[in-house]
Structures are given as C-alpha cells and as structure tokens.
Amino acid sequence: MQTSSDRHEYPAHWEADVVLRDGGTARIRPITADDADRLVSFYEQVSDESKYYRFFAPYPRLSAKDVHRFTHHDFVDRVGLAATIGGEFIATVRYDRIGTDGMPASAPADEAEVAFLVQDAHQGRGVASALLEHIAAVARERDIRRFAAEVLPANTKMIKVFTDAGYTQKRSFEDGVVRLEFDLEPTDRSLAVQRAREQRAEARSVRRLLAPGSVAVIGTGRAPGGVGRSVLGNIRDAGFTGRLYAVNRAFPEGQKELDGVPAYRSVGDIDGHVDVAVVAVPAEYVPEAVAECGAHGVQGLVVLSAGYAESGPEGRERQRELVRHARAYGMRIIGPNAFGVINTAPDVQLNASLAPEMPRPGRIGLFAQSGAIGIALLSRLHRRGGGVTGVTGVSTFVSSGNRADVSGNDLIQYWYDDPDTDVVLMYLESIGNPRKFTRLARRTAAAKPLVVVQGAGSAPQGHAVRATRLPHATVSALLRQAGVIRVGTITELVDTGLLLARQPLPAGPRVGILGNSESLGLLTYDACLAEGLKPLAPLDLTTGASAEDFHAALLRELRDDACDAVVVTAIPAVGEGSAGDAALAEALRSAADEVPGKPVLVVHVELGGLADALSAAASTAPQAGAGAAPQAGAGTGAQAGADASGDAGGARPRPRSASLEPGDPRRPAERPAAAAAGVERTATTAGVERTTAAGGGAAKPKGGGEPSAGPRLIPAYPAAERAVRALAEAVKYGQWRREAAEPGKVPEFEDIGEKGAAELIGGLLARGQGLTLGGDETCDLLGMYGIEVHRALPAPTPDAAAEAARTLGYPVALKATAPHLRHRADLGGVRLDLANEEQLRRAYTELTQLFGQPEELRPVVQGMAPRGVDTVIRAVIDPAAGAVLSFGLAGAASQLLGDMAHRLVPVTDREAASLVRSIRTAPLLFGWRGSTPVDTPALEELLLRVSRLVDDHPEVVAVTLEPVVVAPHGLSVLGATVRLAPPPARDDLGPRTLPVY
C-alpha cells in the first residue's frame, strides 16, 4: 500500500492483462511500496549488460534508496508499471515528470522522462512495446503530452521499441547518448502499429491452443466413460501427431498408461513440456489443476468443466477467479463449459472435443459459443445426404462455452491470415466488443468471407458486456457495412458457407438457369427475383436429357458474358439414355472446370446419388477462383442498369427448350460464326429480346490468390430457395469486395469551424453533464459545420406570430412543436403557404381551437422552403457500437416501416451515396413514376457534414435533422435537435488489453 504522503489512491483501472508477441499473456499493474522484494528479485535476474544499458554504468544491485524510489510513486508525477507473470516481475517502466530544464517538476509541465528494464529471459516477447502503450495512456491521463528517453547507441532493441511505436518523434545525439523525444498523441501510424501487433499476438495465442505439440487431459477417469476419458479417446483416435498424456490424481502409484496413453497423477510429474491442458475435472478441483499447469509452464487451457457462470452468482465469481488465475501464469482459456477444439491439419490432427468423430478436413473455420449449435454445425457439414451436400470440411473448430477468455474476436484474428482457412462461419450469442468486432470483420472480409448468424439470446453468463441500444436491424446493417455476411439461421449459415468455400464469387447478379424440369426451373427463376437477382430465361433440357446435354448446356451458359452464375436444376432421370447420377455429376464438374471463374450450384430433387457424386472428390484443396473476390474493375452487374435481362413486370419468362438429339427442331441453333465477331446469342425474356457480347472462351478466375489444383466441388441443395438465397449472399458479398477495393474518402470541407465548435461545446457542457441545446445554440453549432437550419421563431400569441412572419417574410408555415404533434403533419398541426397576416391569424385560431392553448402547442413560425421529399437524418453515439449515422424518409416510411439505412461514422463519400440508395423507398428520390428527381448530391454532402460533426466532437452524442426537405435543387433543414454529454469511454483507442468479465 502507498504511504500517507502519496497524493492519489491506487489507480486500479490501470491494471490490465495483455497478450504478448508470442501469444502468452502478462499482467500490467502499477508498482506499489509492497513490491520491494519483487523488485529486488527481478533486478537480480537481469543480466549485467541490461543493467548497464539501463543505468549507463555497471550497477550490480539496487540500494535501499533505489528500491524506495522505484516503489514509491504519487501516480501523477512519478509512475511505475510492472509486467508480471505468476505474480513476479518480468519488466518495469517508469516515468518522471520534468520541466523545461530537465529537472523534476509538477503540472502544468507536460513532459516526462521514461525508462524501461526487461528481464533477459523475456526480451523479444514484445513486453516493452506493451508497457510503452500503457505508460503512454497513463501519461495522457495525467496531462503529460510528451516523453523523452535517453538510450545508449548500442541498445538497439530499446531504440527500436521507441522508433517502431509510430509516434511523432525527433532524435538527437549528444555526449554519446541518443535522446528521443516523441509526442504521445495517437497517430494513424501508431494505431496501425498497435493493431498489427494486436493481431499477431492474439492470432499466436489462438495458434498455441489449436496447434499444440503436446496435450495433457486432466481428469481422465479410470473407468470407461466420462468427459475426460471420452476426450482422451477422441484425441488418440483422431491420430494426434503430438505427445498425449492422461492425468488423474486418483491413478494408482504404479499405473504407467491408460488406453495406450502415458498416465500421470499430476501435470508436474510429466517429464516433457505440455503445451495445452484439457481440463475435465469438477469445478472445485479446477483451481488446483490450473496452479499445477501454470507451475509446469503449460501455455493454454481448454476447460470442459461446468459449474461456472451458467450456474448462478457463485459460479460467476468462480469463473472470474479462473480467468485471473490462468492469466497470472500467462495462459489463455477456451471455456469453461466448452465443447472443445478441433484442428484437421495433417501435421496436427487434434480432436480435443466431445465430438466422437473427426470432421472431414477442409477450408472452413467454425466458431460456436454454444456446444449444442457446434454439434449441429459439425453434423450438417459432415453428412453427405439428407440436406445440403458437397463435401467441404473443417480446418479448425472452436466451441467456447462460456467464452470467459478466448472469444470470437480472437478467432477472427487467427483465421485472418490462416493459410488453411478460406471461409469463416460463426454462431454468436452476443458480440461482446462491437467496435473491435466490426473493425476485425471489415479487415477479414476483405480477404475471405465471414458468415455470421447471431442467436437471439443474451450474452454468455457472467459477462459484463456493454449493452447496445441499437435495434437488431441496425446492428445487422452495420455488420453488412463491414462486409459480414449476416444470415438468419443455421441452415443458411451452412448453405452459404459451402457455396463460398467451393465456388468463385459471382461478378454480378445475372443468373443462368438450366435443367431437366421446366417447373423446377421456373421455381428457381421466381426465387431469384425474390432475392433481388436477375435471372435469365430458364433453359429446359426436358426429362430425357443426357449427361452430354447437361455438359453442353452448362458450357454455353458459363461462356455467356451475360451470365454471372448458373443454377442447374435436376429431377430423377427418365427414359433410355437419360443421365445417371455419376455421369451427370462428372458432366457438370468437367464443364465447370473448363470455365472456372463462375459459380455453379445444383438444385436436386430426390437425387441422393447425384448429391453423393457431386460431393465426391480426391481433394478438398481450394479450387480455381474459389472464395476469391473479383478484381477491382471486373464486371459490375450488381449495379443498377448493368443488365436488362430481368423481367421488369414480374411475369415469368417462357422457358428456353433444348432437344436431346442433334438436329431436333426444338434444339437451339448452333452458335453462328457471327458469334466470334461479338454476337453471342439472342434470348427472349418476357417478350424482351436480349443480345449479348461473345465471351471468347473460358472466363478467368476472379481471385487474388493462387488456386490449388484438384477437382471442383459443386454444392447441391434440396430446394431452389436455399440455393438461390446462398447465391444472393455471395452476390452481395462480391459487390462489397469490389467496393471495398476503392473505399472512398472522408472529404475535407474548408468552411468547417472545428476549433470554434469545440470551444462552443466546451462552454455549453460547463453548465452540466448533459443537455439538449436550445434553438439558437443548435443553429450556431450546426452552422459551424456548414449546416444551415431554417429559422423558426416562437409564436406564443397571434401578435407574436404576425411579428415573426414579418421578420421572416411571407409565405410562412405555422407549426405546433409540442412533443405529441411534432413531425406529425397528418394530425393537422401544420399550416403551410400562409401568404398574409389574415391567413396566419386564421390558422393560429384553428390550431388553438383544435389542439388547445398555445402553452400546450408551442407554435412556431417558419419561412416556406421549396417543395421536395421529406427526409430524416440522425446520428447517435452508441456506447457499444460507436457513432452511427442513419437516414430515411420522414414520416410513416421510417417510423412505421422502419425503413432506415445505417452506417458507422466516419462516413466516406461512397458510403454516403450508398446510404441514400439503401432504403427501400429510395426510388422516391430518383424520379419514381415520372416525378422530378431531387438533389441527392446535396443530400450526400449534408450526411457527410453531420458525420464529420459527430466524429470530430464525440461530446455530440445525438443529432436529429427532421424534416430535411430535398428539392430538385438544394435542400432545406427545417428542424434540428442536438444533445451534448461527456462522451462514453472508447476502448478501441487505448492500449491493448484483454477484456475483463
């Protein structure tokens, strides 16, 4: 504890757990007077060279005065932090505030000297980099803006720690010492460095759990059955390539093995190193097991034991203590109450789970918080019939149970650059850190698909998850903005994942349909229309189609430049010469291999044999173009107007027919020689003739990576709706990938008064913790960001209304602004186009007779604005997700139907344009049914200005502009409210920390 001379209480909020460069963990906390013995012990383990680098002279031991100085801090001008593992120091950092003369000082001096010392055994683990982030955050909290450090030129490691941090700095050399000075204000580069280190560290911490060289199962029962014994057998039977140990305190003294596995009574008895321990003992015995693992140097734990937060308050506290205990030893935890982990990599072959069979190896990373859902997902991916087929296996699987430590965010960090994973499927019961999840998801989705289904349940028991106030639909929209493929059910999760894992992304929404059933083809056509795709007229091959006919028809569709994807429909073969299952599957696969750049899906009806045949393959390596986005500049059929093949009227097209025999009059004519000159074919869709350019051969894969060789697997679906829904998600994701390649920019506006707005906000907040601004203050603040609000003058009496109208000039509007009438023109609380004082006074009398006294109505007079479309713009600061900008049409569209679009702030110019076009009622802005299009560029600029306001000033916690009347030329903001409050703490800008639950 600190002495009475200390000026501040112990700052417990500076304590944090961090993941180090090698994936281990350490605890960072302030150094106190109670740490004297720990400091001396730590210093004794530091080499003479490291001591020399720290003190610039031989310094074999610390004097009593040194120990007192380095352990007594006021937590303002003198601060020391230590990184600990197992309660012992492994590194220290301290700062001392100095004045301009370099001597000790107090505030308002804003510079401090900083110095580090890292134990030699832990150098190279990123300890100093983590300590620098935390000591810099502490310094900023204490109004220190700049650090200075003096380093010997030979101490290159420490110089690199400072120079690599990304802060703005300057370097000088004097008297044989390098002096570094750097500002502590985070920069884009320092944040990028911090997040890159975070990704590498968290990915390695997960890799240590998923690819261990040795595993000990603690709690393997002596009798068959039980969780521990089952997991031991599953690991052994899966062919784990590392060393496996069985551990049970109850084993007899002389027992050497169990089921052919070396057996021990304690982890500490094992001669070799243990990387991961699977804990399957009752909850009351877990602390002892954790202590043994920590003492033996185990790197991570998979805790299957139940009896934690899911069991009530006592269990929640037991879970928190489990996490604290494990992290103190540098270990991370999957669980407790976990189902387990699986890694199918040939050099690992780990099935440390309750799944009795190892899933097929493949390219899908799978995460589920729920064990039951994890079982369902593994089962659906594993089976070949009775549902979605097409063998695509799992690379790694994690079911985290209570998710006390390792979370979905950690797995995203791992899968982001995992070469064995092409697609990520996640079942989430909650998103504990939405800001971080969105950031990680956006980066990962730019490299590989991320498909998510979120359950309706609450956070895992025992989690202090920051609640979001955003509706479910808003959260879904924000995730889609980040590139997440958000689906609604487990079935859709698997359907979409299988398609993305085995097929290339479509370049647009144009879908070719062919098959041996006219009815099934038309059902597929209707499903495409319902999902917003642009289907071509179905091609009916008739029920007697042979495998060769399917092959030829599929090749024609794939080579057609007007087609971005093909759905093949198939029913049981009829008649002699009709296609058998194996022959048909081979025909489809070979055609798809000839044109590998477009996805192919199969809808089958009672064709188990075909599903199995399509699933069969000699390899599960990724195929040409699989899971890769089209290159920037590729076809953009998803854009409005890119293709006119769909039926604008909604009528079904007449199916195209193809005979099975050459020369049959029903067979489409052979492609004429003119096709080589550019004419591919002409087809009729609902009476509209369509001519397309020739494809000129096989399409190139639209991928960025090098595809692996091997047969191409075609996913098959038992219903047209499921296949088309999966395809629609792939189309939207492909469009997002193309747009993400050119993300747009946040424009600079020269007329923005950021400094003046900050001063105004500061002055207003000095009145209290939170307030809604008055009309004049709102206009002043918005005006500093170039947002002009039409003046509305109060009219408490008819005479005041007449005076206001004379001030503004006729014509005017008279509005009741009482809460129950505000923005409700349908209730009659608004009178427009009042051309003179007589009309104004008559309208005033009508309002008061209908709705009550002026004190209740709060009437105002406002100048008339040009006619247009009424819209609403809102921005809010959500404590979990951050700043969100929303847009919709005013009135019933947004209030009753919820037709609002949402984007995270800051919004780029491209995001503002997409925001305007994302609502279902957007056609009203673009000349629907002959109306005059409105000025959407002015609307997009207004959205960008509101985004800049809330991004520049987080104290602006809510803005509403309603209505914003968008006219053919310009717009008018007729109503505005702004709320100020101290901003919620942001956990994405501070130093790296592990969450605390």
Short mmCIF file of C-alpha atoms in Angstrom, two decimals, residues 497-687:
data_model
loop_
_atom_site.label_atom_id
_atom_site.label_comp_id
_atom_site.label_asym_id
_atom_site.label_seq_id
_atom_site.Cartn_x
_atom_site.Cartn_y
_atom_site.Cartn_z
CA GLY A 497 -20.56 -21.33 -46.29
CA LEU A 498 -20.50 -24.36 -48.57
CA LEU A 499 -21.00 -22.21 -51.66
CA LEU A 500 -18.32 -19.72 -50.70
CA ALA A 501 -15.86 -22.46 -49.77
CA ARG A 502 -16.10 -24.30 -53.08
CA GLN A 503 -17.05 -21.76 -55.75
CA PRO A 504 -15.70 -18.42 -57.02
CA LEU A 505 -17.59 -15.23 -56.29
CA PRO A 506 -20.06 -14.12 -58.96
CA ALA A 507 -19.21 -10.94 -60.83
CA GLY A 508 -22.82 -9.78 -60.74
CA PRO A 509 -26.46 -10.76 -60.17
CA ARG A 510 -27.25 -12.33 -63.58
CA VAL A 511 -28.15 -15.98 -63.15
CA GLY A 512 -28.47 -18.65 -65.81
CA ILE A 513 -30.89 -21.48 -65.08
CA LEU A 514 -30.92 -24.83 -66.85
CA GLY A 515 -32.22 -28.30 -66.10
CA ASN A 516 -34.50 -31.17 -67.00
CA SER A 517 -37.60 -29.81 -65.29
CA GLU A 518 -39.50 -26.79 -66.57
CA SER A 519 -41.39 -26.37 -63.29
CA LEU A 520 -38.27 -26.53 -61.13
CA GLY A 521 -36.58 -24.04 -63.44
CA LEU A 522 -39.47 -21.59 -63.04
CA LEU A 523 -39.41 -22.02 -59.25
CA THR A 524 -35.72 -21.17 -59.33
CA TYR A 525 -36.47 -18.16 -61.54
CA ASP A 526 -39.06 -16.88 -59.04
CA ALA A 527 -36.67 -17.42 -56.15
CA CYS A 528 -34.05 -15.34 -57.95
CA LEU A 529 -36.47 -12.48 -58.43
CA ALA A 530 -37.47 -12.64 -54.77
CA GLU A 531 -33.80 -12.33 -53.73
CA GLY A 532 -33.13 -9.35 -56.00
CA LEU A 533 -31.14 -11.31 -58.58
CA LYS A 534 -31.53 -11.00 -62.36
CA PRO A 535 -32.36 -14.44 -63.72
CA LEU A 536 -32.15 -15.28 -67.39
CA ALA A 537 -34.93 -17.27 -69.02
CA PRO A 538 -34.66 -20.89 -67.81
CA LEU A 539 -33.35 -23.41 -70.32
CA ASP A 540 -35.43 -26.62 -70.29
CA LEU A 541 -33.43 -29.67 -71.41
CA THR A 542 -36.51 -31.94 -70.94
CA THR A 543 -36.64 -35.01 -68.74
CA GLY A 544 -34.74 -37.17 -71.21
CA ALA A 545 -31.59 -35.04 -71.11
CA SER A 546 -28.32 -36.94 -71.15
CA ALA A 547 -25.15 -36.09 -69.26
CA GLU A 548 -23.70 -34.76 -72.51
CA ASP A 549 -26.67 -32.42 -72.92
CA PHE A 550 -26.17 -31.06 -69.40
CA HIS A 551 -22.45 -30.64 -70.12
CA ALA A 552 -23.03 -28.73 -73.36
CA ALA A 553 -25.79 -26.55 -71.92
CA LEU A 554 -23.74 -25.64 -68.84
CA LEU A 555 -20.75 -24.73 -71.00
CA ARG A 556 -22.93 -22.42 -73.10
CA GLU A 557 -24.27 -20.68 -70.01
CA LEU A 558 -20.84 -20.28 -68.41
CA ARG A 559 -19.35 -18.87 -71.60
CA ASP A 560 -22.15 -16.34 -71.96
CA ASP A 561 -20.91 -12.90 -70.92
CA ALA A 562 -24.45 -12.03 -69.83
CA CYS A 563 -24.37 -14.72 -67.16
CA ASP A 564 -22.55 -14.39 -63.81
CA ALA A 565 -23.62 -17.69 -62.19
CA VAL A 566 -25.52 -20.82 -63.13
CA VAL A 567 -28.09 -22.83 -61.20
CA VAL A 568 -28.60 -26.36 -62.54
CA THR A 569 -31.91 -28.00 -61.65
CA ALA A 570 -32.27 -31.77 -61.80
CA ILE A 571 -35.03 -34.31 -61.17
CA PRO A 572 -34.78 -38.12 -61.36
CA ALA A 573 -33.80 -39.26 -64.84
CA VAL A 574 -36.48 -40.76 -67.10
CA GLY A 575 -36.12 -42.93 -70.21
CA GLU A 576 -33.29 -44.63 -72.01
CA GLY A 577 -30.13 -42.61 -72.48
CA SER A 578 -31.01 -40.24 -69.67
CA ALA A 579 -28.25 -39.15 -67.34
CA GLY A 580 -27.19 -41.34 -64.47
CA ASP A 581 -26.16 -39.74 -61.21
CA ALA A 582 -22.42 -40.36 -61.53
CA ALA A 583 -22.34 -39.44 -65.21
CA LEU A 584 -24.34 -36.25 -64.62
CA ALA A 585 -22.11 -35.20 -61.72
CA GLU A 586 -18.98 -35.73 -63.81
CA ALA A 587 -20.52 -33.83 -66.74
CA LEU A 588 -21.30 -30.84 -64.55
CA ARG A 589 -17.91 -30.85 -62.83
CA SER A 590 -16.00 -31.08 -66.10
CA ALA A 591 -17.97 -28.20 -67.62
CA ALA A 592 -17.40 -26.08 -64.53
CA ASP A 593 -13.68 -26.88 -64.67
CA GLU A 594 -13.50 -25.61 -68.25
CA VAL A 595 -14.90 -22.21 -67.20
CA PRO A 596 -13.69 -21.87 -63.60
CA GLY A 597 -14.47 -18.22 -62.99
CA LYS A 598 -18.23 -18.51 -62.43
CA PRO A 599 -20.09 -20.30 -59.60
CA VAL A 600 -22.27 -23.31 -60.32
CA LEU A 601 -24.97 -24.62 -57.96
CA VAL A 602 -27.25 -27.64 -58.27
CA VAL A 603 -30.84 -27.94 -57.09
CA HIS A 604 -31.74 -31.62 -56.91
CA VAL A 605 -34.98 -33.42 -56.11
CA GLU A 606 -34.66 -36.87 -54.53
CA LEU A 607 -31.31 -37.49 -56.14
CA GLY A 608 -29.21 -38.84 -53.31
CA GLY A 609 -26.89 -40.48 -55.76
CA LEU A 610 -26.28 -37.22 -57.60
CA ALA A 611 -25.62 -35.39 -54.35
CA ASP A 612 -23.10 -38.02 -53.33
CA ALA A 613 -21.47 -37.98 -56.75
CA LEU A 614 -21.17 -34.19 -56.71
CA SER A 615 -19.64 -34.46 -53.25
CA ALA A 616 -17.01 -36.99 -54.27
CA ALA A 617 -13.55 -35.59 -54.85
CA ALA A 618 -9.97 -36.66 -54.47
CA SER A 619 -9.01 -33.41 -52.77
CA THR A 620 -10.53 -30.72 -50.58
CA ALA A 621 -7.98 -28.10 -51.51
CA PRO A 622 -9.42 -24.76 -52.68
CA GLN A 623 -10.26 -24.67 -56.37
CA ALA A 624 -9.54 -22.10 -59.02
CA GLY A 625 -11.28 -18.90 -58.13
CA ALA A 626 -12.89 -20.37 -55.03
CA GLY A 627 -13.81 -17.89 -52.37
CA ALA A 628 -11.94 -15.05 -54.07
CA ALA A 629 -13.36 -11.68 -54.94
CA PRO A 630 -13.33 -10.31 -58.45
CA GLN A 631 -10.53 -7.91 -59.12
CA ALA A 632 -11.30 -4.25 -58.99
CA GLY A 633 -12.67 -3.20 -62.33
CA ALA A 634 -14.31 -6.56 -63.05
CA GLY A 635 -17.88 -6.73 -64.24
CA THR A 636 -20.26 -4.82 -62.04
CA GLY A 637 -23.54 -6.43 -62.96
CA ALA A 638 -24.88 -5.75 -59.49
CA GLN A 639 -25.07 -2.06 -60.25
CA ALA A 640 -28.32 -0.55 -61.37
CA GLY A 641 -28.79 -0.72 -65.09
CA ALA A 642 -25.98 -3.17 -65.70
CA ASP A 643 -28.32 -5.79 -67.18
CA ALA A 644 -31.80 -5.68 -68.59
CA SER A 645 -32.40 -9.42 -68.71
CA GLY A 646 -34.75 -9.50 -65.72
CA ASP A 647 -38.49 -9.14 -66.19
CA ALA A 648 -39.39 -5.64 -65.10
CA GLY A 649 -43.05 -6.52 -65.00
CA GLY A 650 -42.58 -9.57 -62.81
CA ALA A 651 -44.07 -12.02 -65.36
CA ARG A 652 -42.41 -15.39 -65.81
CA PRO A 653 -40.35 -15.86 -68.99
CA ARG A 654 -41.08 -18.57 -71.48
CA PRO A 655 -38.54 -21.34 -70.76
CA ARG A 656 -35.99 -21.95 -73.44
CA SER A 657 -36.00 -25.52 -74.78
CA ALA A 658 -33.13 -27.72 -75.82
CA SER A 659 -33.52 -31.05 -77.59
CA LEU A 660 -31.54 -34.07 -76.62
CA GLU A 661 -30.76 -35.10 -80.17
CA PRO A 662 -28.72 -33.13 -82.70
CA GLY A 663 -30.99 -31.87 -85.42
CA ASP A 664 -34.12 -31.89 -83.29
CA PRO A 665 -36.11 -28.77 -84.25
CA ARG A 666 -36.54 -27.87 -80.55
CA ARG A 667 -32.76 -27.74 -80.04
CA PRO A 668 -31.28 -24.21 -80.02
CA ALA A 669 -29.41 -23.42 -83.18
CA GLU A 670 -25.65 -23.84 -83.14
CA ARG A 671 -23.84 -20.61 -82.45
CA PRO A 672 -23.36 -18.83 -85.77
CA ALA A 673 -19.99 -17.76 -86.99
CA ALA A 674 -21.06 -14.22 -86.23
CA ALA A 675 -20.67 -15.03 -82.56
CA ALA A 676 -16.95 -14.76 -82.98
CA ALA A 677 -17.48 -11.21 -84.10
CA GLY A 678 -19.29 -10.32 -80.91
CA VAL A 679 -22.85 -11.63 -81.01
CA GLU A 680 -23.29 -14.47 -78.52
CA ARG A 681 -26.98 -15.28 -78.65
CA THR A 682 -30.40 -13.72 -78.54
CA ALA A 683 -32.95 -14.85 -76.00
CA THR A 684 -36.44 -13.70 -75.16
CA THR A 685 -37.26 -12.72 -71.59
CA ALA A 686 -40.90 -11.75 -71.10
CA GLY A 687 -41.05 -10.58 -74.66
#
